[in-house]
Short mmCIF file of C-alpha atoms and ligand atoms in Angstrom, two decimals:
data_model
loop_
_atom_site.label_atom_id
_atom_site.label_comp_id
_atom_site.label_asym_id
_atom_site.label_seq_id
_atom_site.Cartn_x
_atom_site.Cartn_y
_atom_site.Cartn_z
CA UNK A 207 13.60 37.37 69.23
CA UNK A 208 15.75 37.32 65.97
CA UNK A 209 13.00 35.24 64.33
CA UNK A 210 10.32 37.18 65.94
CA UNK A 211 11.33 40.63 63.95
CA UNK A 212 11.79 38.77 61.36
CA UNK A 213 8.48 37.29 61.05
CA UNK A 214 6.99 40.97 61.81
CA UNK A 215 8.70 42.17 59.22
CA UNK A 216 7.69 40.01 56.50
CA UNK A 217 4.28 40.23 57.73
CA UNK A 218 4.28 44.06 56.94
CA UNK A 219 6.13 43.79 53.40
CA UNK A 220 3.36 40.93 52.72
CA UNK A 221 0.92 43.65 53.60
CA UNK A 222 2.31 46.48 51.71
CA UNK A 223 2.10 44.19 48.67
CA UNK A 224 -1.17 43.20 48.93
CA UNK A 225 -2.08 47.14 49.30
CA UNK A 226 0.16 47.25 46.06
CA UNK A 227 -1.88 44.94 44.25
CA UNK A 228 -4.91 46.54 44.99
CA UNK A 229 -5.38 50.32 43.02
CA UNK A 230 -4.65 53.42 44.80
CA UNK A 231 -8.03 54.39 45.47
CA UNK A 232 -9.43 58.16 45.18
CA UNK A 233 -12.40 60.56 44.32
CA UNK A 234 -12.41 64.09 42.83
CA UNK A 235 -15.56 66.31 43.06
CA UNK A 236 -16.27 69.47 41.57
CA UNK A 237 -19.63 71.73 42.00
CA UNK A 238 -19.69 73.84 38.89
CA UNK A 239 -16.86 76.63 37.52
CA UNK A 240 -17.41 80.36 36.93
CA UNK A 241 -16.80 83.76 37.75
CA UNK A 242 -16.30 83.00 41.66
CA UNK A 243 -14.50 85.24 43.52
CA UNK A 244 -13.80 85.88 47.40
CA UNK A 245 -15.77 89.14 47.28
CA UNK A 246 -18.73 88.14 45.79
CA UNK A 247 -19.14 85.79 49.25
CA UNK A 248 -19.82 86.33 52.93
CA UNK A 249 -17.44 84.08 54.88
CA UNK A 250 -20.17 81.89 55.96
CA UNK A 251 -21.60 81.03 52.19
CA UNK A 252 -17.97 80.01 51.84
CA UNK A 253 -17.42 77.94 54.43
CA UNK A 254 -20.80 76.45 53.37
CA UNK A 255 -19.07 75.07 50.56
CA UNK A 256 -16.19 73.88 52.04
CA UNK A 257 -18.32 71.50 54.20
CA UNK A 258 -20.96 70.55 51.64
CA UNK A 259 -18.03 69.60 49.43
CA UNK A 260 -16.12 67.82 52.00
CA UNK A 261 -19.28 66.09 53.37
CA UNK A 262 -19.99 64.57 49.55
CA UNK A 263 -16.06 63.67 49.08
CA UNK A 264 -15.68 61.54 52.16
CA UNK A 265 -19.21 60.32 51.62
CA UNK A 266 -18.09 58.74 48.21
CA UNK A 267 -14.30 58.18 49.95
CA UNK A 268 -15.65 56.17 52.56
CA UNK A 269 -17.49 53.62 49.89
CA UNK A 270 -13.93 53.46 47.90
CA UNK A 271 -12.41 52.54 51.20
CA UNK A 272 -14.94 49.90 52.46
CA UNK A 273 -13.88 47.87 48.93
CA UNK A 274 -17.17 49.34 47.22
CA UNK A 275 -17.47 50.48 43.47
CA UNK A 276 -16.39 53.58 42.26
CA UNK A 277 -19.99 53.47 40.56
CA UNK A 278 -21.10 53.31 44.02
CA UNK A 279 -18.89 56.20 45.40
CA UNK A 280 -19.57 58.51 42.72
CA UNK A 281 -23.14 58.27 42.74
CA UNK A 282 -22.92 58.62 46.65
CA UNK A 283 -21.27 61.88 46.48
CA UNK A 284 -23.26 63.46 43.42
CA UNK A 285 -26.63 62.70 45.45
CA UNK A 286 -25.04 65.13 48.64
CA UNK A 287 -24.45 68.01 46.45
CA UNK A 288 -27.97 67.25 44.52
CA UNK A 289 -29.78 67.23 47.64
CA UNK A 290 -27.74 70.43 48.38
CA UNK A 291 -29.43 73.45 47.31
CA UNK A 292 -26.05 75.34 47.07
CA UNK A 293 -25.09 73.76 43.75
CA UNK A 294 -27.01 73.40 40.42
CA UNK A 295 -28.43 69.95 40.27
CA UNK A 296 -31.01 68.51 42.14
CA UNK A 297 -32.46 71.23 44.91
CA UNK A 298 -31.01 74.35 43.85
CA UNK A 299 -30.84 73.59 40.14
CA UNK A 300 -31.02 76.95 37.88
CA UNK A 301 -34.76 78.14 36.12
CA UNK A 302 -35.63 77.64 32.73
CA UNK A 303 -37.03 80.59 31.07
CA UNK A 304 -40.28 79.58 32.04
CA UNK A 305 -39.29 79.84 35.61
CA UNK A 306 -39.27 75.84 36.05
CA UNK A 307 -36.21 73.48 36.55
CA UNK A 308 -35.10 70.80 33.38
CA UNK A 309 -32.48 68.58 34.98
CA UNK A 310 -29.93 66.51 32.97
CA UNK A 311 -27.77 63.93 34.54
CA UNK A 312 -25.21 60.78 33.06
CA UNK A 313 -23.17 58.13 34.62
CA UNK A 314 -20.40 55.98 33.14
CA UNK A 315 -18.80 52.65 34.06
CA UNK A 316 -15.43 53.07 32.87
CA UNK A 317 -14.48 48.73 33.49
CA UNK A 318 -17.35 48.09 30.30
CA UNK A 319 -17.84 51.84 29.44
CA UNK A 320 -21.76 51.00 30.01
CA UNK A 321 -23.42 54.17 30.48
CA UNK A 322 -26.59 55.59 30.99
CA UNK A 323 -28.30 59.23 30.47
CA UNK A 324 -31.15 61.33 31.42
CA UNK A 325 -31.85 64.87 30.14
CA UNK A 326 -34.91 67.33 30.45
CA UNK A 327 -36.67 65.67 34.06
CA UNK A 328 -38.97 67.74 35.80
CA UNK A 329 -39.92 65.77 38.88
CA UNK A 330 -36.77 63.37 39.71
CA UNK A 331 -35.62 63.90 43.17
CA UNK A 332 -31.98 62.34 42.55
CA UNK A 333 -31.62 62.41 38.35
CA UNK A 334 -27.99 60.80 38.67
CA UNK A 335 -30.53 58.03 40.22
CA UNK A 336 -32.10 57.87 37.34
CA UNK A 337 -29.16 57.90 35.17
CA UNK A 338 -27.90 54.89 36.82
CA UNK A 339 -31.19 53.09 36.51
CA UNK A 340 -31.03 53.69 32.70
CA UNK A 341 -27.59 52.00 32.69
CA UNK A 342 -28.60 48.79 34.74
CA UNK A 343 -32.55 48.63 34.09
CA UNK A 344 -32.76 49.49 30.51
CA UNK A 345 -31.72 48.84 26.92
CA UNK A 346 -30.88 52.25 26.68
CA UNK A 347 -28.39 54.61 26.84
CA UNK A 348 -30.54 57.65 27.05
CA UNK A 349 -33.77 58.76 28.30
CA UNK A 350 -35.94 62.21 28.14
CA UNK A 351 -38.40 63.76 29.57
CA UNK A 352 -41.84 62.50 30.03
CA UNK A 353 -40.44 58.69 29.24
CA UNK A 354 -37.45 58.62 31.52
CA UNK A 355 -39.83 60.11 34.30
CA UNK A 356 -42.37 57.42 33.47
CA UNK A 357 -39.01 54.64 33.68
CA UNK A 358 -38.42 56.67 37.17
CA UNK A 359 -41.60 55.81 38.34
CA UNK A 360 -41.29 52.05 37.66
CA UNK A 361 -38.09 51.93 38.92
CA UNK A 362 -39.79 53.53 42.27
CA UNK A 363 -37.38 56.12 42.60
CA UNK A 364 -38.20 59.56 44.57
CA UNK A 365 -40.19 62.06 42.41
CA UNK A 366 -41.21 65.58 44.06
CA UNK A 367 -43.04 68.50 42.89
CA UNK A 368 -41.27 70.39 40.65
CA UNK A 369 -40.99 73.49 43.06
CA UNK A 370 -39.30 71.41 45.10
CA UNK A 371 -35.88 72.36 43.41
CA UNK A 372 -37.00 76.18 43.62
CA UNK A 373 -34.51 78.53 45.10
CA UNK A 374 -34.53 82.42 45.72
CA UNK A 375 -31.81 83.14 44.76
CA UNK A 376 -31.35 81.06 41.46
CA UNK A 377 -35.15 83.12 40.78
CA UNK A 378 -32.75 86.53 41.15
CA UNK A 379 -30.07 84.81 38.90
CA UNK A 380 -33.31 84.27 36.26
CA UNK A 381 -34.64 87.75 36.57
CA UNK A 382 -31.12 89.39 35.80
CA UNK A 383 -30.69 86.90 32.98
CA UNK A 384 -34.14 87.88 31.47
CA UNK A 385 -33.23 91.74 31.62
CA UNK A 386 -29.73 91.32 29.94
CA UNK A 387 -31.76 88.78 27.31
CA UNK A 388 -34.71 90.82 26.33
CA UNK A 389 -33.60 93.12 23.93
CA UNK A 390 -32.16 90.40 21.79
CA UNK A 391 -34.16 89.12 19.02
CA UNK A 392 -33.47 85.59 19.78
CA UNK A 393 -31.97 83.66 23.26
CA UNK A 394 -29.46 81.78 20.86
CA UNK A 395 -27.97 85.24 19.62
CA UNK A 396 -27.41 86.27 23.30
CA UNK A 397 -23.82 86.28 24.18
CA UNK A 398 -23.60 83.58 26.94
CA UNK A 399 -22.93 84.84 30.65
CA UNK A 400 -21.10 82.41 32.66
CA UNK A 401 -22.53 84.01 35.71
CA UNK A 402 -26.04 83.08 35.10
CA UNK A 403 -25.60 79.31 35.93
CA UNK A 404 -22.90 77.92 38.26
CA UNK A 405 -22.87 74.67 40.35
CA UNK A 406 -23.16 71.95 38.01
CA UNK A 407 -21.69 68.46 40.07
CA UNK A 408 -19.60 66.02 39.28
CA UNK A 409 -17.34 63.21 40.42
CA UNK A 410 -14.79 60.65 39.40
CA UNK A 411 -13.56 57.99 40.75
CA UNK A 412 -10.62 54.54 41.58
CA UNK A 413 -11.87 51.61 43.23
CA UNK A 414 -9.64 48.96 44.84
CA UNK A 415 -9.80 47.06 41.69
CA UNK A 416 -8.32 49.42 39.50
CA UNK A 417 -12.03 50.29 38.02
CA UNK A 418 -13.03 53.94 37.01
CA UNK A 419 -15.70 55.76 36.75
CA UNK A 420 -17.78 59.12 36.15
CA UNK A 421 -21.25 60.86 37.67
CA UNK A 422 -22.43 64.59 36.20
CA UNK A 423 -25.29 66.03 37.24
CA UNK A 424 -27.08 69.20 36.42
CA UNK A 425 -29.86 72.24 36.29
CA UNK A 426 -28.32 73.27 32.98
CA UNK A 427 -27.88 77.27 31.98
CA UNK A 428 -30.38 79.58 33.52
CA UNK A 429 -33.34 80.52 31.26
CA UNK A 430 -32.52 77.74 28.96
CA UNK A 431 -35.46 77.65 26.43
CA UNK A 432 -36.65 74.94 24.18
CA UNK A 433 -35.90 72.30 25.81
CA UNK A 434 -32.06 73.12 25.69
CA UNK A 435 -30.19 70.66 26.55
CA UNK A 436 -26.15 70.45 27.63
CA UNK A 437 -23.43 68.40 27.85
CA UNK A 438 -24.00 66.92 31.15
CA UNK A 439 -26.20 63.74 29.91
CA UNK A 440 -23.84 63.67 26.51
CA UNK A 441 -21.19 60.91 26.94
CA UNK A 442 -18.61 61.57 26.03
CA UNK A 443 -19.10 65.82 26.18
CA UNK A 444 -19.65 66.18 30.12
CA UNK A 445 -19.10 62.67 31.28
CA UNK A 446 -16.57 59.85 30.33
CA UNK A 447 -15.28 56.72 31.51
CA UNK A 448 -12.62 54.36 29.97
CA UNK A 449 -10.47 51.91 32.10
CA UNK A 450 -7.88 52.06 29.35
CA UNK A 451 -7.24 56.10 29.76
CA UNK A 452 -9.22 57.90 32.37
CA UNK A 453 -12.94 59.31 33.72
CA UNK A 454 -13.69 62.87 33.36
CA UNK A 455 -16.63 64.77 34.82
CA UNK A 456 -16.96 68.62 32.84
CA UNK A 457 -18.98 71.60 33.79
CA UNK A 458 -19.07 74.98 31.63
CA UNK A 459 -20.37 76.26 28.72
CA UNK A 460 -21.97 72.82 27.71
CA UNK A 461 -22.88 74.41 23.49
CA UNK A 462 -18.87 74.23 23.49
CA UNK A 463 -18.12 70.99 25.57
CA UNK A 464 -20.93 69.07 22.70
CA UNK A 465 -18.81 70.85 20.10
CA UNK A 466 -15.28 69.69 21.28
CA UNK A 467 -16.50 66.43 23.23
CA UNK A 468 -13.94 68.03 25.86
CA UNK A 469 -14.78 64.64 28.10
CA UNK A 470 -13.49 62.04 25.32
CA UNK A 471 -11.51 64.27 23.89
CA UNK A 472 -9.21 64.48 27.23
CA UNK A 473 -9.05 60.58 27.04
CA UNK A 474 -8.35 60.17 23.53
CA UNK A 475 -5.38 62.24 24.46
CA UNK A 476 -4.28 59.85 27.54
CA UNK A 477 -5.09 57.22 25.35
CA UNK A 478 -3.47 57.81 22.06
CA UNK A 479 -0.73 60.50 22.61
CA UNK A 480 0.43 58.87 26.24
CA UNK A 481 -0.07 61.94 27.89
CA UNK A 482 -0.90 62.08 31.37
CA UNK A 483 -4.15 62.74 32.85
CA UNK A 484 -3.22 65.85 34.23
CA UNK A 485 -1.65 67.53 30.93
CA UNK A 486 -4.69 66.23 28.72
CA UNK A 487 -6.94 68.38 30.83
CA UNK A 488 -4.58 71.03 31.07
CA UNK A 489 -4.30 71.13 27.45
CA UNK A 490 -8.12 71.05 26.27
CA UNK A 491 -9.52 73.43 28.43
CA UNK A 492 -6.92 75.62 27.33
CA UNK A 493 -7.68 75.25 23.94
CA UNK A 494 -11.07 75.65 24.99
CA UNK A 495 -10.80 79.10 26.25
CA UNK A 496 -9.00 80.30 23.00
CA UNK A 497 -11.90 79.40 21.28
CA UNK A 498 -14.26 81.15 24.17
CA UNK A 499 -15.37 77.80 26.14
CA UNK A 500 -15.55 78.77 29.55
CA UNK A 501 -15.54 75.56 32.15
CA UNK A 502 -13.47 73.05 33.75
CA UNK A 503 -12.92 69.07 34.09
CA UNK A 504 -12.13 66.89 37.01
CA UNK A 505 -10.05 63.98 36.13
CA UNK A 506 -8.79 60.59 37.41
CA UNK A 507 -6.58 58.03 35.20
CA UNK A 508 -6.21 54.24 35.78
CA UNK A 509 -2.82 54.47 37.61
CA UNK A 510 -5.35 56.69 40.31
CA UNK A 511 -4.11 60.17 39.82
CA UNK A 512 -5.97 62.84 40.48
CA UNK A 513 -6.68 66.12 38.78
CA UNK A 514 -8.43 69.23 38.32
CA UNK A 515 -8.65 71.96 35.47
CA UNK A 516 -10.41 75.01 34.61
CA UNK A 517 -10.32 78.15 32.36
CA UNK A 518 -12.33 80.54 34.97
CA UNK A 519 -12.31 82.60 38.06
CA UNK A 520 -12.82 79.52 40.36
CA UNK A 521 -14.22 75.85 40.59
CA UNK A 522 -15.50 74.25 43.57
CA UNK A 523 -13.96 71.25 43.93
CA UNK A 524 -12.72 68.77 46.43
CA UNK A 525 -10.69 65.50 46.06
CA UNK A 526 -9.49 62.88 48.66
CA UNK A 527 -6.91 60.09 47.87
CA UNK A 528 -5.54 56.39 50.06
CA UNK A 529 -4.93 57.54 53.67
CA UNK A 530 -5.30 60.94 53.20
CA UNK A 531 -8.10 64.01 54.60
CA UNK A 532 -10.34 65.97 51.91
CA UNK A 533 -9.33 68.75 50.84
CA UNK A 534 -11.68 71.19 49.57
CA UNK A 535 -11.07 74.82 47.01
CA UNK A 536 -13.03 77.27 45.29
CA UNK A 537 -11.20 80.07 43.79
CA UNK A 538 -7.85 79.35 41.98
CA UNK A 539 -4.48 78.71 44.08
CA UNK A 540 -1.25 80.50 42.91
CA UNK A 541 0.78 78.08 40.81
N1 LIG B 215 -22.44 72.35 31.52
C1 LIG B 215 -23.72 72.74 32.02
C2 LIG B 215 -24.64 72.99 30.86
O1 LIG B 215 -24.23 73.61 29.89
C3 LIG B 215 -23.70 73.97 32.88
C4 LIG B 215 -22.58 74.04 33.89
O2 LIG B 215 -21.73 73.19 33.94
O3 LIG B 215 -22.58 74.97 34.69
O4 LIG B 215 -25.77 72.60 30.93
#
């Protein structure tokens, strides 16, 4: 009997070490930071995005958990809330001035920091698809318009109309936009109004092996003109992923996440200072909103913590770690 426990018992500790060997493995999601507050929503649109977020997080959990890459379980989670016209990427993505959609999307691969990048697509059902594509299929890093819709093609992925990302009330969000634009003599000169976009997606990730990496996805700003484009396909500003430090997905106002390259930045900071994760986040979009950067990150380092970060009224966002249920928020939580 003696012998029996004993057996038992170093069965389990052999167990517990092979689970210590292999990373702690975990996701974080977010779907865009703003002015979101509780009375600006009916209690159904919120519980909407409680489930839509939970529904992506577990999708991209449950690849972590079945040993698969966190390449694999970002992507997997970015294409729920693109297909989800509640967030701005994919159906649902914001209007151009010219009352279409221009989608930008990137993807990083934090275990060779390969990465790949589309901005200004008209017709790609799934643009983080496409993103990915341009990482494994190509030479390059990134691809635009007309070309990376011609690679999409080739590489047989979905294409739609582009109405098919059209959305009533992101039309609203364009017509209130125009009126508050239109007695400036120039969009660029128009202060920017954080309320006029909304919903970008993200997610980061752990695998079992330790390996990181990063998915953004995006409609943009609302009558964007010129072919604007924002941080979301610029490694680096909206999207980063480094085995050494940590993978960051970023949504907000993209002119200032190009100007501080919040996404490296946040590493450079794990990296080179030793901070954590957690405090590098905490401390650039801080700075950020000195400077008038509105936005947030969502962050995971190599040891597999998780964390969130934003400057604004709320963030969606939803994160689920080893063992553990998602959890889903939108507005902020008391500290
Ligand atoms: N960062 C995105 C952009 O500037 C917008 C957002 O995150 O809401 O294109």
């Amino acid at each position: 009997m003696k012998r029996l426990f004993l057996s038992i018992g170093l069965l389990m500790s052999a167990n517990v070490l092979a689970e210590q060997a292999l990373a702690p493995i975990g996701i974080v999601i977010h779907g865009g930071a703003g002015t979101i507050e509780r009375s600006n929503m009916t209690e159904q649109q919120e519980s909407a995005y409680h489930a839509t977020l939970k529904h992506a997080v577990s999708q991209g959990y449950a690849v972590l958990e079945q040993g698969g890459t966190s390449l694999d379980a970002v992507s997997a989670a970015v294409i729920v809330l693109e297909d989800s016209p509640l967030f701005n990427a994919g159906k649902g993505a914001v209007y151009t001035w010219d009352e279409s959609h221009e989608l930008d999307a990137s993807i990083m691969d934090g275990s060779n920091r390969n990465a790949g990048a589309v901005a200004s697509v008209t017709r790609v059902k799934n643009p983080i698809l496409l993103a990915r594509a341009v990482m494994e299929k190509s030479v390059h890093v990134m691809l635009s318009g007309n070309g990376a819709e011609q690679f999409a093609a080739e590489q047989q992925l979905d294409l739609v109309k582009n109405s098919y990302f059209d959305t009533e009330f992101r039309l609203e969000a364009l017509k209130k936009a125009k009126q508050s634009i239109a007695p400036a003599p120039h969009q660029a000169q128009v202060p920017y109004n954080p309320a006029w976009k909304m919903g970008t997606v993200g997610a980061v990730a752990i695998d079992k092996q330790g390996n990181l990496a990063a998915a953004t996805s995006t409609g943009g700003m609302t009558a964007k003109r010129y072919g604007r484009i924002g941080d979301s396909p610029i490694i680096g500003s909206g999207n980063f992923a480094d085995n050494d430090s940590c993978a960051v997905s970023a949504t907000g106002h993209g002119e200032y996440f190009i100007r501080y390259q919040v996404a490296a930045d946040i590493c450079a900071r794990v990296k080179y200072q030793q901070k954590t994760a957690a405090d590098a986040a905490h401390e650039v979009i801080t700075e950020l909103k000195q400077i008038g950067g509105d936005g947030g990150v969502i962050v995971v380092d190599n040891k597999g913590e998780l964390s969130w970060a934003f400057n604004t009224q709320g963030m969606y966002r939803a994160m689920q770690t080893q063992g553990k249920a998602p959890i889903s928020e939108i507005f902020q939580t008391k500290q």
